[in-house]
mmCIF file of C-alpha atoms in Angstrom:
data_model
loop_
_atom_site.group_PDB
_atom_site.id
_atom_site.type_symbol
_atom_site.label_atom_id
_atom_site.label_comp_id
_atom_site.label_asym_id
_atom_site.label_seq_id
_atom_site.Cartn_x
_atom_site.Cartn_y
_atom_site.Cartn_z
ATOM 1 C CA MET A 1 0.000 0.000 0.000
ATOM 2 C CA ASN A 2 1.314 3.395 -0.967
ATOM 3 C CA SER A 3 1.209 6.091 1.739
ATOM 4 C CA THR A 4 -0.986 8.239 -0.514
ATOM 5 C CA ASP A 5 -3.621 5.489 -0.346
ATOM 6 C CA ILE A 6 -4.103 6.082 3.390
ATOM 7 C CA LYS A 7 -7.136 8.347 3.688
ATOM 8 C CA TRP A 8 -10.719 8.449 4.882
ATOM 9 C CA ASN A 9 -13.274 6.698 2.716
ATOM 10 C CA ASP A 10 -15.904 8.830 0.993
ATOM 11 C CA GLU A 11 -18.541 8.205 3.678
ATOM 12 C CA ALA A 12 -16.177 9.175 6.498
ATOM 13 C CA ARG A 13 -14.911 12.175 4.522
ATOM 14 C CA ALA A 14 -18.503 13.401 4.052
ATOM 15 C CA LYS A 15 -19.205 12.996 7.785
ATOM 16 C CA VAL A 16 -16.088 14.984 8.709
ATOM 17 C CA LEU A 17 -17.196 17.800 6.425
ATOM 18 C CA THR A 18 -20.769 17.702 7.754
ATOM 19 C CA ASP A 19 -19.487 17.806 11.331
ATOM 20 C CA ALA A 20 -17.243 20.772 10.477
ATOM 21 C CA ASP A 21 -20.176 22.593 8.863
ATOM 22 C CA ASN A 22 -22.252 21.989 11.996
ATOM 23 C CA VAL A 23 -19.526 23.422 14.259
ATOM 24 C CA LEU A 24 -19.298 26.524 12.072
ATOM 25 C CA ARG A 25 -23.088 26.917 11.910
ATOM 26 C CA GLU A 26 -23.424 26.581 15.683
ATOM 27 C CA ALA A 27 -20.790 29.246 16.313
ATOM 28 C CA VAL A 28 -22.258 31.655 13.748
ATOM 29 C CA LEU A 29 -25.822 31.278 15.040
ATOM 30 C CA ASP A 30 -24.773 31.608 18.676
ATOM 31 C CA LEU A 31 -22.794 34.777 18.011
ATOM 32 C CA ASN A 32 -25.579 36.104 15.803
ATOM 33 C CA GLY A 33 -27.791 36.005 18.875
ATOM 34 C CA SER A 34 -25.290 37.398 21.338
ATOM 35 C CA MET A 35 -23.216 39.918 19.369
ATOM 36 C CA GLN A 36 -25.789 42.043 17.559
ATOM 37 C CA GLY A 37 -24.507 45.613 17.453
ATOM 38 C CA SER A 38 -20.854 44.535 17.638
ATOM 39 C CA SER A 39 -18.345 45.386 14.962
ATOM 40 C CA SER A 40 -17.393 42.896 12.293
ATOM 41 C CA ASP A 41 -13.865 42.767 13.719
ATOM 42 C CA GLU A 42 -15.143 41.918 17.200
ATOM 43 C CA ILE A 43 -17.371 39.181 15.782
ATOM 44 C CA TYR A 44 -14.510 37.883 13.622
ATOM 45 C CA ALA A 45 -12.299 37.585 16.706
ATOM 46 C CA ALA A 46 -15.067 35.835 18.635
ATOM 47 C CA LEU A 47 -15.680 33.372 15.790
ATOM 48 C CA ASN A 48 -11.984 32.565 15.597
ATOM 49 C CA ASP A 49 -11.857 32.094 19.350
ATOM 50 C CA ARG A 50 -14.753 29.625 19.183
ATOM 51 C CA LEU A 51 -13.435 27.708 16.200
ATOM 52 C CA LYS A 52 -9.686 27.496 16.880
ATOM 53 C CA ASP A 53 -9.895 24.693 19.439
ATOM 54 C CA ARG A 54 -12.447 22.687 17.477
ATOM 55 C CA PHE A 55 -10.209 21.942 14.490
ATOM 56 C CA ILE A 56 -6.721 20.552 14.043
ATOM 57 C CA ASP A 57 -4.408 23.158 12.497
ATOM 58 C CA TYR A 58 -7.190 25.766 12.361
ATOM 59 C CA GLU A 59 -6.471 28.799 10.224
ATOM 60 C CA PRO A 60 -9.163 31.447 9.717
ATOM 61 C CA GLY A 61 -10.166 31.873 6.126
ATOM 62 C CA PRO A 62 -12.435 34.105 4.090
ATOM 63 C CA ASP A 63 -15.533 32.203 5.228
ATOM 64 C CA VAL A 64 -15.028 33.358 8.809
ATOM 65 C CA ARG A 65 -14.813 36.996 7.678
ATOM 66 C CA LYS A 66 -17.899 36.526 5.475
ATOM 67 C CA TYR A 67 -19.973 35.285 8.410
ATOM 68 C CA ALA A 68 -18.639 37.953 10.773
ATOM 69 C CA ASP A 69 -19.636 40.628 8.254
ATOM 70 C CA ALA A 70 -23.067 39.013 7.816
ATOM 71 C CA ILE A 71 -23.683 38.978 11.585
ATOM 72 C CA ALA A 72 -22.566 42.608 11.926
ATOM 73 C CA SER A 73 -24.898 43.718 9.152
ATOM 74 C CA GLY A 74 -27.850 41.668 10.426
ATOM 75 C CA GLU A 75 -27.978 39.360 7.409
ATOM 76 C CA ILE A 76 -28.192 36.025 9.274
ATOM 77 C CA ASP A 77 -31.646 34.517 9.606
ATOM 78 C CA ALA A 78 -31.969 32.554 12.826
#
């Protein structure tokens, strides 16, 4: 077996992605309820704080900024 053949099967890979989406959704919805009126930068920092310990090698990306901006502008439907 080649080392590049060692990976999650498609079903497991889909579950990992679904679980990651659920963690992100939970954080966004929770902060949407508790940080209305905060700046996008404050929300961005809070999202990163919530997410950093939930993922291995977490690095914030453009999605985190997108959701912080959406919370700050009141665009998230609960």
